[in-house]
C-alpha atoms as one frame of an Amber mdcrd trajectory, in Angstrom:
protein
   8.913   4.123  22.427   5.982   2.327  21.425   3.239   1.402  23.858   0.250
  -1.409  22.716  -3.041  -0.557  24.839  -4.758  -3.399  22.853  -7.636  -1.027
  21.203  -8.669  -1.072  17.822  -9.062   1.835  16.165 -11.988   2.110  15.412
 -12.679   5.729  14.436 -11.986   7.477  10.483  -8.107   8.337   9.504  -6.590
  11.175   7.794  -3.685  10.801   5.151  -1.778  13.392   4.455  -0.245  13.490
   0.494   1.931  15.858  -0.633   1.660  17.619  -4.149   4.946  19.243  -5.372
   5.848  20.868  -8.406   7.975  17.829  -9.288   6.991  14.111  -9.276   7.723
  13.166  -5.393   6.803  10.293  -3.246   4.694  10.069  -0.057   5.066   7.002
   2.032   1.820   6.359   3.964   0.013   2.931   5.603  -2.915   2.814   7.594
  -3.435   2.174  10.810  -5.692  -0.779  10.482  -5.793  -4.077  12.066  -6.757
  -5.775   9.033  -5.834  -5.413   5.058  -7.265  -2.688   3.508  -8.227  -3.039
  -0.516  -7.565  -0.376  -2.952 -10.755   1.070  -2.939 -11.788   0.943   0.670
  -8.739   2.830   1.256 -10.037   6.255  -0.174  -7.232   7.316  -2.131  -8.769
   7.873  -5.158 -12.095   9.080  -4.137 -10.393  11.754  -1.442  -8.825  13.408
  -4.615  -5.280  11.456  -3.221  -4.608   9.754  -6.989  -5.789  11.283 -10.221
  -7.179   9.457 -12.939  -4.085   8.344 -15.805  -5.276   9.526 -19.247  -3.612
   6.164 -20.453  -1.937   2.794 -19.688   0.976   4.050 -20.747   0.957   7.460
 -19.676   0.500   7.178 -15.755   0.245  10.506 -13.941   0.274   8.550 -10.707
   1.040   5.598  -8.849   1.118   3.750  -5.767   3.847   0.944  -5.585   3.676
  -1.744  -2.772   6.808  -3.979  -2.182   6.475  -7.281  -0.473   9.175  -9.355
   0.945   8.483 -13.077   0.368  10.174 -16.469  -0.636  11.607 -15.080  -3.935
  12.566 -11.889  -2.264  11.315  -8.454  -3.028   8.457  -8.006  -5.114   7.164
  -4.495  -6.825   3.570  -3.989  -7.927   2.477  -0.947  -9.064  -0.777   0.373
  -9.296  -2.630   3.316 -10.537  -6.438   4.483 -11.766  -7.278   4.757 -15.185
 -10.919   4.242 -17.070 -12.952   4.117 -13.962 -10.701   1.587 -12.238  -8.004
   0.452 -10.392  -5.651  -1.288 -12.180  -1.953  -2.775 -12.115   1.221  -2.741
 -14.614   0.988  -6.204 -15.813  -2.830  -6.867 -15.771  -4.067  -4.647 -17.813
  -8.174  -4.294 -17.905  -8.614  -5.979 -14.759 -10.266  -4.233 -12.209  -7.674
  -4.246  -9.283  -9.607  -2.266  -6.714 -10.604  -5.462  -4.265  -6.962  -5.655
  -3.799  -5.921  -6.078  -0.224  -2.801  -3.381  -0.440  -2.753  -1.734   2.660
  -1.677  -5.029   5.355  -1.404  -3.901   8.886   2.153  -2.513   9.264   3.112
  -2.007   5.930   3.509   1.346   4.277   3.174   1.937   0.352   4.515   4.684
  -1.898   2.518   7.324  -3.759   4.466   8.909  -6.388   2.688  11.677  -7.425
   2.598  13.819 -10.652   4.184  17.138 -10.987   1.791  19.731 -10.286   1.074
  23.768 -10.826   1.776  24.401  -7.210   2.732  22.922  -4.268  -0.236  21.538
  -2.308  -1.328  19.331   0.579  -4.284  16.684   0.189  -6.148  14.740   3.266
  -7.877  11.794   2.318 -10.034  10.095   5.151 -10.058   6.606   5.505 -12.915
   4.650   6.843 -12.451   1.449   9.064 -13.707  -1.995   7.109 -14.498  -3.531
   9.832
């Protein structure tokens, strides 16, 4: 059952990803009342996404569908050379995105790694 009081939240958020010693997904959103960019989210600087050592060679990424007019659309993002950037526009700094809208929920695919691990990234309101 869900219950609106009508607050905002207005106090930091934890995000719990999941490391696995095989690529696996983490669905997260944040509870925000307005979008949320790429970088404001915290992902990358919470240790959440780790830097690709090429365009080509992504060791993560965070993939955001949208329903719209056309249908479903897929845009996939990921941080390489200091930036934020997305399959398709490559070199252009992505991280002023607005990813995160309230009520929707992206996937993080992350990399394989040694061991199993949990992150929390903390997430600052924008507003």
């Amino acid at each position: 059952m869900v219950c609106n009081s009508g607050r905002v939240p207005a106090a930091k958020h934890a995000v719990q990803i999941d490391v696995a010693t095989t690529k696996n997904d983490n669905w997260i959103s944040l509870d925000r009342p307005v979008p949320v960019t790429l970088t404001q989210s915290g992902i990358f600087e919470g240790g959440g996404i780790a830097v690709s050592p090429s365009r080509f060679n992504r060791t993560d990424e965070l993939f955001v569908y949208e329903v719209g007019p056309s249908g479903l659309t897929v845009a996939t993002y990921y941080y390489f050379s200091g930036k934020w950037e997305k399959v398709g526009a490559t070199g252009v700094d992505q991280g002023a995105t607005e990813v995160f809208k309230p009520g929707q929920g992206v996937i993080l695919r992350k990399a394989a790694a040694g061991a199993n691990a949990t992150i929390f990234i903390t997430n600052e309101p924008n507003y």
